PDB file of C-alpha atoms and ligand atoms in Angstrom:
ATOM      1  CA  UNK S   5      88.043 -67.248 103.038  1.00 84.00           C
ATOM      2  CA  UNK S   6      87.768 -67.325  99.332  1.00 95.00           C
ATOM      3  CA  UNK S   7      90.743 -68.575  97.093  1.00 98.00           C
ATOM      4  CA  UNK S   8      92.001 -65.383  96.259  1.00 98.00           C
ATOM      5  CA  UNK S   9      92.220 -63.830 100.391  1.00 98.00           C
ATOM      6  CA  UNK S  10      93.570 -67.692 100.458  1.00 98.00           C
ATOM      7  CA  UNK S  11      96.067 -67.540  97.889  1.00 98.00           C
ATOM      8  CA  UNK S  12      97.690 -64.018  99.253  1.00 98.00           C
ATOM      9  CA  UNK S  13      97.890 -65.900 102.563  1.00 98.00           C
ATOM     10  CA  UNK S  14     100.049 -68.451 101.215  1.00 98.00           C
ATOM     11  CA  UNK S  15     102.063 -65.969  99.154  1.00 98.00           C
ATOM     12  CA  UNK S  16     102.870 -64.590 102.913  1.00 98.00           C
ATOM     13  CA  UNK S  17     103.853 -67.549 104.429  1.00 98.00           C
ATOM     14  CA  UNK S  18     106.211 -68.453 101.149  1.00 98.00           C
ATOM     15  CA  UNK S  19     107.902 -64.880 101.790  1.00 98.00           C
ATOM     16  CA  UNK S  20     107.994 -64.808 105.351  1.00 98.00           C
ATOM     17  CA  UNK S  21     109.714 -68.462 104.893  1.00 98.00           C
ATOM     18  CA  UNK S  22     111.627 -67.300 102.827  1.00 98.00           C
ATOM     19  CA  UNK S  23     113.168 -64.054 104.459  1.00 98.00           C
ATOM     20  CA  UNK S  24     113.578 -65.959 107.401  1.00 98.00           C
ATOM     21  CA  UNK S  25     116.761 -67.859 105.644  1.00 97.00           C
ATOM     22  CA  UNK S  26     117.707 -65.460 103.490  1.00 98.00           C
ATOM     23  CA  UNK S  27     116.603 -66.522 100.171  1.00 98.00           C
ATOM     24  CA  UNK S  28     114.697 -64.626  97.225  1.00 98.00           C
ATOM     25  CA  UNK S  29     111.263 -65.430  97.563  1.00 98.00           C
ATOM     26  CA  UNK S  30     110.974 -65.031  93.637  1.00 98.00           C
ATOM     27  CA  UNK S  31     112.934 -68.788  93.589  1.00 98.00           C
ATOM     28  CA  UNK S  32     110.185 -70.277  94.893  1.00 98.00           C
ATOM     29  CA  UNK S  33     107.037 -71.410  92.576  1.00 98.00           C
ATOM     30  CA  UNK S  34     103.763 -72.233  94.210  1.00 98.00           C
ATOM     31  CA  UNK S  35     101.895 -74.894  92.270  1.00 99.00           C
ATOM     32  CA  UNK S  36      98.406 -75.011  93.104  1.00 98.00           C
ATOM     33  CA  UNK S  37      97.322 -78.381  93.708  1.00 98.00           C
ATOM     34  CA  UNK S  38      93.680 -78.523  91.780  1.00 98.00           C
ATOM     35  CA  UNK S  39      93.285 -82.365  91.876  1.00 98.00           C
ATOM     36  CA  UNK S  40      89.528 -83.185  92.610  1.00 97.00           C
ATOM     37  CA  UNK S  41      88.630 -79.453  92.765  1.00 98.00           C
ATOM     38  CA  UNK S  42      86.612 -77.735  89.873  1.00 98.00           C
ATOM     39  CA  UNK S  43      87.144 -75.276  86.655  1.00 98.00           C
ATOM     40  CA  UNK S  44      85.919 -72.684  88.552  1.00 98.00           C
ATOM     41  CA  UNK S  45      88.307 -72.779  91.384  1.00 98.00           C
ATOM     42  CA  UNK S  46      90.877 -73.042  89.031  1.00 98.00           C
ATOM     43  CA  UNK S  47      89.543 -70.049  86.896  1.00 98.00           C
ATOM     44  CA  UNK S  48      89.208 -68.105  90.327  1.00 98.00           C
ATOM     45  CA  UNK S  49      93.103 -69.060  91.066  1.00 98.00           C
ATOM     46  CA  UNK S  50      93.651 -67.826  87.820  1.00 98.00           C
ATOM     47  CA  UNK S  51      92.033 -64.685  88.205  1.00 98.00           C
ATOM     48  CA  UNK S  52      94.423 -64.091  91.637  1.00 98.00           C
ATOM     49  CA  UNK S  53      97.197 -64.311  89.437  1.00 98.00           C
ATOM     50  CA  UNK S  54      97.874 -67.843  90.021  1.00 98.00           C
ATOM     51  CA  UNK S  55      99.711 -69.564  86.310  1.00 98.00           C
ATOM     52  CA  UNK S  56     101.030 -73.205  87.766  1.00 98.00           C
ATOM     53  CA  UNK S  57      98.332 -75.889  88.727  1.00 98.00           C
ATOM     54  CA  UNK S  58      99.391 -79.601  89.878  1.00 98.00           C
ATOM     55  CA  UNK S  59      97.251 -82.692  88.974  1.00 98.00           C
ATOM     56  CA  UNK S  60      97.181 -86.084  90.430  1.00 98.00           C
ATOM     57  CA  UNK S  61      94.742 -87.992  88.020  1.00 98.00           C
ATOM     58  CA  UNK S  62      95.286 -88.638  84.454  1.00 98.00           C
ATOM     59  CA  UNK S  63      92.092 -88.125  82.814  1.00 98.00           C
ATOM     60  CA  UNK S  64      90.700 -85.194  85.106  1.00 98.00           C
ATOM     61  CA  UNK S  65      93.952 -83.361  84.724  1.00 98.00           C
ATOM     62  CA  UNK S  66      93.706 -83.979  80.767  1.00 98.00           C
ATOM     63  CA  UNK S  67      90.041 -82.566  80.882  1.00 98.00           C
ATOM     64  CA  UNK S  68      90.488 -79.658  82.591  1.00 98.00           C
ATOM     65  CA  UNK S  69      93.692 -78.371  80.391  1.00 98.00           C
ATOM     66  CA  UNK S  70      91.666 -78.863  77.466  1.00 97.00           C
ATOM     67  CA  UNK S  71      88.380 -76.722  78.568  1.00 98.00           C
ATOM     68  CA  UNK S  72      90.425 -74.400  80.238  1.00 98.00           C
ATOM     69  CA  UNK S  73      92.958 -73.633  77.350  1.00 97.00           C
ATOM     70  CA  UNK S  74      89.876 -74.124  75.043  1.00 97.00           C
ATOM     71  CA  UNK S  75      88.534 -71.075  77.360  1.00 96.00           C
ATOM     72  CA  UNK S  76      91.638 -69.032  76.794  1.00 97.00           C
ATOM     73  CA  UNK S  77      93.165 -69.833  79.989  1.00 97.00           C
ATOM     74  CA  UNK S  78      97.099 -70.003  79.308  1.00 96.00           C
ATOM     75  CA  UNK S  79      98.103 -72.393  82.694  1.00 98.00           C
ATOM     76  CA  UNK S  80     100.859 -74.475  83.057  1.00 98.00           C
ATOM     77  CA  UNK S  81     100.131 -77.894  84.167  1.00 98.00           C
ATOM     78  CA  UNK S  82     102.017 -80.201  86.254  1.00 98.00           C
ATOM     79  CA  UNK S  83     101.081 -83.983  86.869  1.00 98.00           C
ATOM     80  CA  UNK S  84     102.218 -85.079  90.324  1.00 98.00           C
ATOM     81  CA  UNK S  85     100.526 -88.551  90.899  1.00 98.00           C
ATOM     82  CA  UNK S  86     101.608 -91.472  89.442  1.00 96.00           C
ATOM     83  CA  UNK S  87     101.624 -93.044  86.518  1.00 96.00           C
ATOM     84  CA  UNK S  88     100.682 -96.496  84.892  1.00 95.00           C
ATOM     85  CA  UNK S  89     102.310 -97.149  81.382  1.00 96.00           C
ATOM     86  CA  UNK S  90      99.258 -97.295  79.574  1.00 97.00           C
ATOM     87  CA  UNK S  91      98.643 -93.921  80.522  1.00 97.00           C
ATOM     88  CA  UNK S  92     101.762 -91.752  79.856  1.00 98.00           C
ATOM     89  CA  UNK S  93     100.200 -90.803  76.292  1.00 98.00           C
ATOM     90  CA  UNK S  94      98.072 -88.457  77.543  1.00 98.00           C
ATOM     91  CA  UNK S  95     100.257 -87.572  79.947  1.00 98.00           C
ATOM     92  CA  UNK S  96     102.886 -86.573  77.457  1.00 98.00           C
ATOM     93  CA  UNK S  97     100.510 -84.918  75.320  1.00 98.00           C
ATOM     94  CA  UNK S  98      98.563 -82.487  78.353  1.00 97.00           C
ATOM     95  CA  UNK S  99     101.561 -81.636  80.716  1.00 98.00           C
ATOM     96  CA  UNK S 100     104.469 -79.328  80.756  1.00 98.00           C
ATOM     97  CA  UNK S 101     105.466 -80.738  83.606  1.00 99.00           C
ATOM     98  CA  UNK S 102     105.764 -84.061  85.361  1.00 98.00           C
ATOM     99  CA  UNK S 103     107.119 -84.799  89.062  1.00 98.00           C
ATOM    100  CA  UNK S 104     106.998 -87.990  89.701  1.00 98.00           C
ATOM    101  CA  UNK S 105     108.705 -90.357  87.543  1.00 98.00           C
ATOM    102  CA  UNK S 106     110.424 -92.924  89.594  1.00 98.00           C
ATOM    103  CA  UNK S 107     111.199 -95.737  86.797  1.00 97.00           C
ATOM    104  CA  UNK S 108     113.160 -95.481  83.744  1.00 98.00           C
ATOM    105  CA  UNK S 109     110.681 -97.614  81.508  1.00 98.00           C
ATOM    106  CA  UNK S 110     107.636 -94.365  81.901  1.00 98.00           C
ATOM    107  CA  UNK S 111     110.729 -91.920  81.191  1.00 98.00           C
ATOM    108  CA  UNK S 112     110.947 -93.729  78.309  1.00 98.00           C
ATOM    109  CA  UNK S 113     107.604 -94.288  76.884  1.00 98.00           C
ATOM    110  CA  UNK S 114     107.146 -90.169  77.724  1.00 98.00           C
ATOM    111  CA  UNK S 115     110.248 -89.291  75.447  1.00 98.00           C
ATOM    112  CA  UNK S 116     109.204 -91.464  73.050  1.00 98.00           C
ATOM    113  CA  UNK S 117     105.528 -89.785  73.419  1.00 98.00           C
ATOM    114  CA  UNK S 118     105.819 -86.407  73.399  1.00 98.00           C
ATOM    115  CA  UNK S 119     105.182 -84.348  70.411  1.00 98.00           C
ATOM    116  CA  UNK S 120     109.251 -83.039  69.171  1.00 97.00           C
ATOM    117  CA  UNK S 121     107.198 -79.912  68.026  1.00 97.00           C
ATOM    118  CA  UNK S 122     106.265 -78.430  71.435  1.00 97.00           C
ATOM    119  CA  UNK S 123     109.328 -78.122  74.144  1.00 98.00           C
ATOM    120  CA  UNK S 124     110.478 -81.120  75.953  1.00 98.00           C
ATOM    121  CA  UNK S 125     108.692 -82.198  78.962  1.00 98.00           C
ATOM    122  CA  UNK S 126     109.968 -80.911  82.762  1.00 98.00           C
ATOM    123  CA  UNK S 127     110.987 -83.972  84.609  1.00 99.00           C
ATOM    124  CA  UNK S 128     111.222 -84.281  88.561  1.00 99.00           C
ATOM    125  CA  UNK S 129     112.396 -87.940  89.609  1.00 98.00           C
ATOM    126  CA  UNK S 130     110.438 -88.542  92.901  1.00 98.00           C
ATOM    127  CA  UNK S 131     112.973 -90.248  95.821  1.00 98.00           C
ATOM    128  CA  UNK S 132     111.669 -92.012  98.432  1.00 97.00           C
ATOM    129  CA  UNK S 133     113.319 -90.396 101.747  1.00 96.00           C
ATOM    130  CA  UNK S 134     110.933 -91.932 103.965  1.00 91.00           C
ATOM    131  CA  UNK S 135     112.082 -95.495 104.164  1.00 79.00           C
ATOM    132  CA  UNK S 136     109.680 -98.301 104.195  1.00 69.00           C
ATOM    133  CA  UNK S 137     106.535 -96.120 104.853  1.00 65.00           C
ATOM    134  CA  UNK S 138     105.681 -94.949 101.176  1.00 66.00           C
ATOM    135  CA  UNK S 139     105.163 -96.889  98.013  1.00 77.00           C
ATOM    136  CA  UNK S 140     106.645 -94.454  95.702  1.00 91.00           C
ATOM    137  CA  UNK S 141     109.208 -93.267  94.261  1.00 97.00           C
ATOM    138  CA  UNK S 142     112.923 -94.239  93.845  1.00 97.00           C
ATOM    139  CA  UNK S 143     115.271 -95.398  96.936  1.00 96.00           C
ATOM    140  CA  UNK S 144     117.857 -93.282  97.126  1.00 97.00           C
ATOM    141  CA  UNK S 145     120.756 -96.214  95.680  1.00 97.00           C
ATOM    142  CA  UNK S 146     119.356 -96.117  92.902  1.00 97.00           C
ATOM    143  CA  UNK S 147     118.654 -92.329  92.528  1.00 98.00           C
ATOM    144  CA  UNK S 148     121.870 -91.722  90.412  1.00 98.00           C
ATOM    145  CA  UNK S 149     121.420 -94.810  87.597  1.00 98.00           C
ATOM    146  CA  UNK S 150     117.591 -93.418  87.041  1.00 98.00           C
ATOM    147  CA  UNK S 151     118.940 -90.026  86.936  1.00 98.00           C
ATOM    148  CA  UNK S 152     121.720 -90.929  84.244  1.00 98.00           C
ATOM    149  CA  UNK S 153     118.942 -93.154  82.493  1.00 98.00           C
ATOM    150  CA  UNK S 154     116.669 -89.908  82.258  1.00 98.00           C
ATOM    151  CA  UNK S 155     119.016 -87.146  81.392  1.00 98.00           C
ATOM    152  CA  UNK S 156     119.593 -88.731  78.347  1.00 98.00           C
ATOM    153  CA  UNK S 157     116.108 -89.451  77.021  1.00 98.00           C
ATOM    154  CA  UNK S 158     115.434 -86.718  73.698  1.00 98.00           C
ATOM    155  CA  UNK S 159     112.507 -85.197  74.369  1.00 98.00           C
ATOM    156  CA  UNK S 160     112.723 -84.854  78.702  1.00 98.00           C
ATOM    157  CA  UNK S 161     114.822 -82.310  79.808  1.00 98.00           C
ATOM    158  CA  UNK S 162     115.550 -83.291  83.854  1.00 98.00           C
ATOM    159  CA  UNK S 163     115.053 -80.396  86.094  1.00 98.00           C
ATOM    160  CA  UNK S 164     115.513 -82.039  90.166  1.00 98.00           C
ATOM    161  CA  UNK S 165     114.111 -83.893  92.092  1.00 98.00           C
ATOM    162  CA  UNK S 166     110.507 -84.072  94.206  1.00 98.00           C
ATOM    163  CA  UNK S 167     109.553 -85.885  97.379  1.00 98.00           C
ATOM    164  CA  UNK S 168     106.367 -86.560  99.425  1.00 96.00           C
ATOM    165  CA  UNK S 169     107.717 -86.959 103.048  1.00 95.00           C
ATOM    166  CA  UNK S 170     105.956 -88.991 105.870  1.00 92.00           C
ATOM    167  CA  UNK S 171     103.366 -86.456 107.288  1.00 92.00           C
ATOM    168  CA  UNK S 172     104.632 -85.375 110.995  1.00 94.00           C
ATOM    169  CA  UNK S 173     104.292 -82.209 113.093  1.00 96.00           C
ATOM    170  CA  UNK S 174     107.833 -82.601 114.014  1.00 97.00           C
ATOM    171  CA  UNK S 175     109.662 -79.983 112.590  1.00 97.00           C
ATOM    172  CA  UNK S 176     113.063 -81.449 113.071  1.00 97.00           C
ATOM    173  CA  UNK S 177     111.573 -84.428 111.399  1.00 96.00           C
ATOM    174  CA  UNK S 178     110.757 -82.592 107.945  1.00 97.00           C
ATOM    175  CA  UNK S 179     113.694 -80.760 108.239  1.00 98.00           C
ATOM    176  CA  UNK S 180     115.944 -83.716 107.847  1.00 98.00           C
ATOM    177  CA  UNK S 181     114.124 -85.281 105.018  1.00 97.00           C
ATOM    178  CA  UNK S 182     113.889 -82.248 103.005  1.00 98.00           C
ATOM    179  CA  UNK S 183     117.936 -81.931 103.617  1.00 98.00           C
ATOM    180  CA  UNK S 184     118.257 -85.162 102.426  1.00 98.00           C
ATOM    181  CA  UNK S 185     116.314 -84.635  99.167  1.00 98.00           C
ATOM    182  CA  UNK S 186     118.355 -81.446  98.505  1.00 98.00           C
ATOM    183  CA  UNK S 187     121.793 -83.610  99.355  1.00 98.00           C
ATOM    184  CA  UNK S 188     120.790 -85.705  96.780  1.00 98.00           C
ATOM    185  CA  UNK S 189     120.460 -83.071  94.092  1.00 98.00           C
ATOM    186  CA  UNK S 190     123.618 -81.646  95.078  1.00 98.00           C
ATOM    187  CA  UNK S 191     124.913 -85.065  95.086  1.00 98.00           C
ATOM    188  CA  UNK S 192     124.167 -85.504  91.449  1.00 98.00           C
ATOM    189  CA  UNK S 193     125.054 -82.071  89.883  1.00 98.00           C
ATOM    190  CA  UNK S 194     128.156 -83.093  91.299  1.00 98.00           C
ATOM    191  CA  UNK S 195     128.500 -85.911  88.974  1.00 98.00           C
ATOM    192  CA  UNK S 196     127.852 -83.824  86.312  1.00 98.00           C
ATOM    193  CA  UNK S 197     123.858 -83.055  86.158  1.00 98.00           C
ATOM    194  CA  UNK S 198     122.684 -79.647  86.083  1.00 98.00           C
ATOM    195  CA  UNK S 199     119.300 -80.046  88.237  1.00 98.00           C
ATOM    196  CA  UNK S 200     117.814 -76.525  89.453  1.00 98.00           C
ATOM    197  CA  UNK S 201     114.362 -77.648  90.576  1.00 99.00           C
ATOM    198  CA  UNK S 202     113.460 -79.591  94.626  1.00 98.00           C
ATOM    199  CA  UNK S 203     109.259 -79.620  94.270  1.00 98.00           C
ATOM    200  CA  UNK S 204     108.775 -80.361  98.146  1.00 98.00           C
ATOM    201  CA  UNK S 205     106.749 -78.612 101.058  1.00 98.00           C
ATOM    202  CA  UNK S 206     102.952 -78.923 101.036  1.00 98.00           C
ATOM    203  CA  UNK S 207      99.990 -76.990 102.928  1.00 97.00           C
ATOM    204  CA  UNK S 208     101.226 -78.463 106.516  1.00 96.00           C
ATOM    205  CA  UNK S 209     105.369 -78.130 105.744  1.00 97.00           C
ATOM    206  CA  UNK S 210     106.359 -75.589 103.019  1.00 98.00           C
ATOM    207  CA  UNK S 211     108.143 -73.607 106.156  1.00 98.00           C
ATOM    208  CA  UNK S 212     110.856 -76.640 106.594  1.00 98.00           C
ATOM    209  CA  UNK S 213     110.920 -77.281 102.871  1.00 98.00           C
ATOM    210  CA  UNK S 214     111.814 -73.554 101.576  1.00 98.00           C
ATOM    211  CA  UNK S 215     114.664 -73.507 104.558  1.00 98.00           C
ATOM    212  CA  UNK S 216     116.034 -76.697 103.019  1.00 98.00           C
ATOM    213  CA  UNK S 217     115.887 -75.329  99.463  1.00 98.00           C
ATOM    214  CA  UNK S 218     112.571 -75.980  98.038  1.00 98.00           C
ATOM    215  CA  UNK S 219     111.494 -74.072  94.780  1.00 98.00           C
ATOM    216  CA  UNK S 220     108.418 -75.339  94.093  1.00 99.00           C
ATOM    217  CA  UNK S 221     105.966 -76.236  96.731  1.00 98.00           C
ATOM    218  CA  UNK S 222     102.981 -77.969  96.001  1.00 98.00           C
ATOM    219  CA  UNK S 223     100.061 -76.836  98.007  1.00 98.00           C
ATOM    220  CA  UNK S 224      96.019 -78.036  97.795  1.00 98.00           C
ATOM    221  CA  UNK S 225      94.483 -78.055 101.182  1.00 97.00           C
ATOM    222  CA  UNK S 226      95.841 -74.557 102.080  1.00 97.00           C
ATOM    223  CA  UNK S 227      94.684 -73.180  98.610  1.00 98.00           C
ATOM    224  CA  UNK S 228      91.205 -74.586  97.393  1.00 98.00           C
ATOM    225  CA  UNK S 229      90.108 -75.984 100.794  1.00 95.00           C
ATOM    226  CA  UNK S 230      89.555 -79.784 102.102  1.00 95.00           C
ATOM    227  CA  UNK S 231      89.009 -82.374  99.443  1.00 92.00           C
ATOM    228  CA  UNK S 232      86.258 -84.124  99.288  1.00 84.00           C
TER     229      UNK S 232
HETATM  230  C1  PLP B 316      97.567 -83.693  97.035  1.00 87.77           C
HETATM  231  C2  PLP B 316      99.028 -83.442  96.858  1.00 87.77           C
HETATM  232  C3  PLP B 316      99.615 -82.246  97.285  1.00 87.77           C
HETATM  233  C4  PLP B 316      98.868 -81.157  98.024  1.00 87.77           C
HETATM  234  O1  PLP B 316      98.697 -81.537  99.361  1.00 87.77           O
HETATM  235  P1  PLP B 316      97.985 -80.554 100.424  1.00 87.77           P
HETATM  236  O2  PLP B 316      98.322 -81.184 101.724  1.00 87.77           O
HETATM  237  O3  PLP B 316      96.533 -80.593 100.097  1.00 87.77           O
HETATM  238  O4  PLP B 316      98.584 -79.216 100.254  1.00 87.77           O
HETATM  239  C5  PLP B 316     100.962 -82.055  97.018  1.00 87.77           C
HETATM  240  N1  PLP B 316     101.687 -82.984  96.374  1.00 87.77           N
HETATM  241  C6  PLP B 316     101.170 -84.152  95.948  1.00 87.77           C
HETATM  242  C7  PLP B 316     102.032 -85.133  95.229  1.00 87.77           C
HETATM  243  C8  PLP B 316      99.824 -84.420  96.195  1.00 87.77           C
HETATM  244  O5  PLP B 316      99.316 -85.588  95.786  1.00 87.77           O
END
């Protein structure tokens, strides 16, 4: 299957996902998750009509903006992995976009980084639904205090909220952790936030994350193959 017959496969499982619980299937982006893969995939992607590409590693995801916007290429780029302070300069200079902020001291070293000529940077805070199992992101307690801390950095502008699940095949299982993540949004616009963005669902579980809300799903495996 090449990327393109690959990418109009995943197109049909985000609208047949999407019909089945009655939502618009134009709310949902798919960010192609490039990490590891090369230009040409990307350019290939492109070519499908693919605009939205996720990256998990500083430096390759810096690269690859600057050939490919050097090449003409007008992508938007997302940076999904996370982040050591001495690298959000770059990352504030490459990204539009950047999901997975789950302390209030990179927040603030981004704000204070990105250039006040060029729009402020997309934020997703990444919450830790999964308990003990995974490293990153924010526990839920302390979800709203981050969020508050965020919203009122200059140059972010705080869109939702993302989340990287526990892999499982149970589908109850996702369920419930994606309608957690989307509680929490709702939990916060009702204290006064105005979040419209859940990044959640990847190749194996963008079904269960669209039902719960999702409207970006992040999706590699599905899209450019196995990674290396
Ligand atoms: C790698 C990665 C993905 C894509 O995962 P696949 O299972 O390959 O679709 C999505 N989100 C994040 C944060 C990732 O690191």
């Amino acid at each position: 299957m090449s990327i393109s017959d690959n990418l109009q496969a995943i197109r049909h499982r985000i609208e047949q996902a999407a019909r089945a619980c009655g939502r618009d299937p134009a709310g949902i982006t798919l960010l192609a998750v490039s990490k590891t893969k090369p230009d040409a995939d990307i350019i290939a992607a492109h070519a499908a009509g693919q605009r939205a590409f996720g990256e998990n590693y500083v430096q390759e995801g810096c690269d690859k903006a600057q050939r490919l916007e050097a090449a003409g290429l007008e992508l938007e780029w997302h940076f999904i992995g996370p982040i050591q302070s001495n690298k959000t300069r770059p990352v504030a200079g490459c990204f539009d976009w950047v999901h997975s902020i789950d302390r209030e001291k990179i927040a603030a070293r981004l704000s204070e980084q990105r250039d006040p000529h060029r729009p402020p940077l997309n934020i997703c805070l990444q919450v830790n639904v999964s308990g003990e199992e995974s490293k990153s992101g924010v526990a839920p307690a302390e979800l709203p205090a981050l969020a508050d801390a965020v919203a009122a950095l200059p140059r972010l502008v705080l869109r939702g909220l993302m989340a990287i699940p526990e892999p499982t095949d149970d589908v109850t299982l996702q369920r419930s952790r994606f309608a957690h993540v989307r509680q929490l949004m709702d939990d916060l616009n009702a204290r006064g936030h105005h979040l419209d963005t859940l990044s959640m669902g990847m190749s194996q579980d963008l079904e269960a994350a669209i039902a719960e809300g999702a409207t970006i799903v992040r999706v590699g495996t599905a899209l450019f193959g196995a990674r290396a």
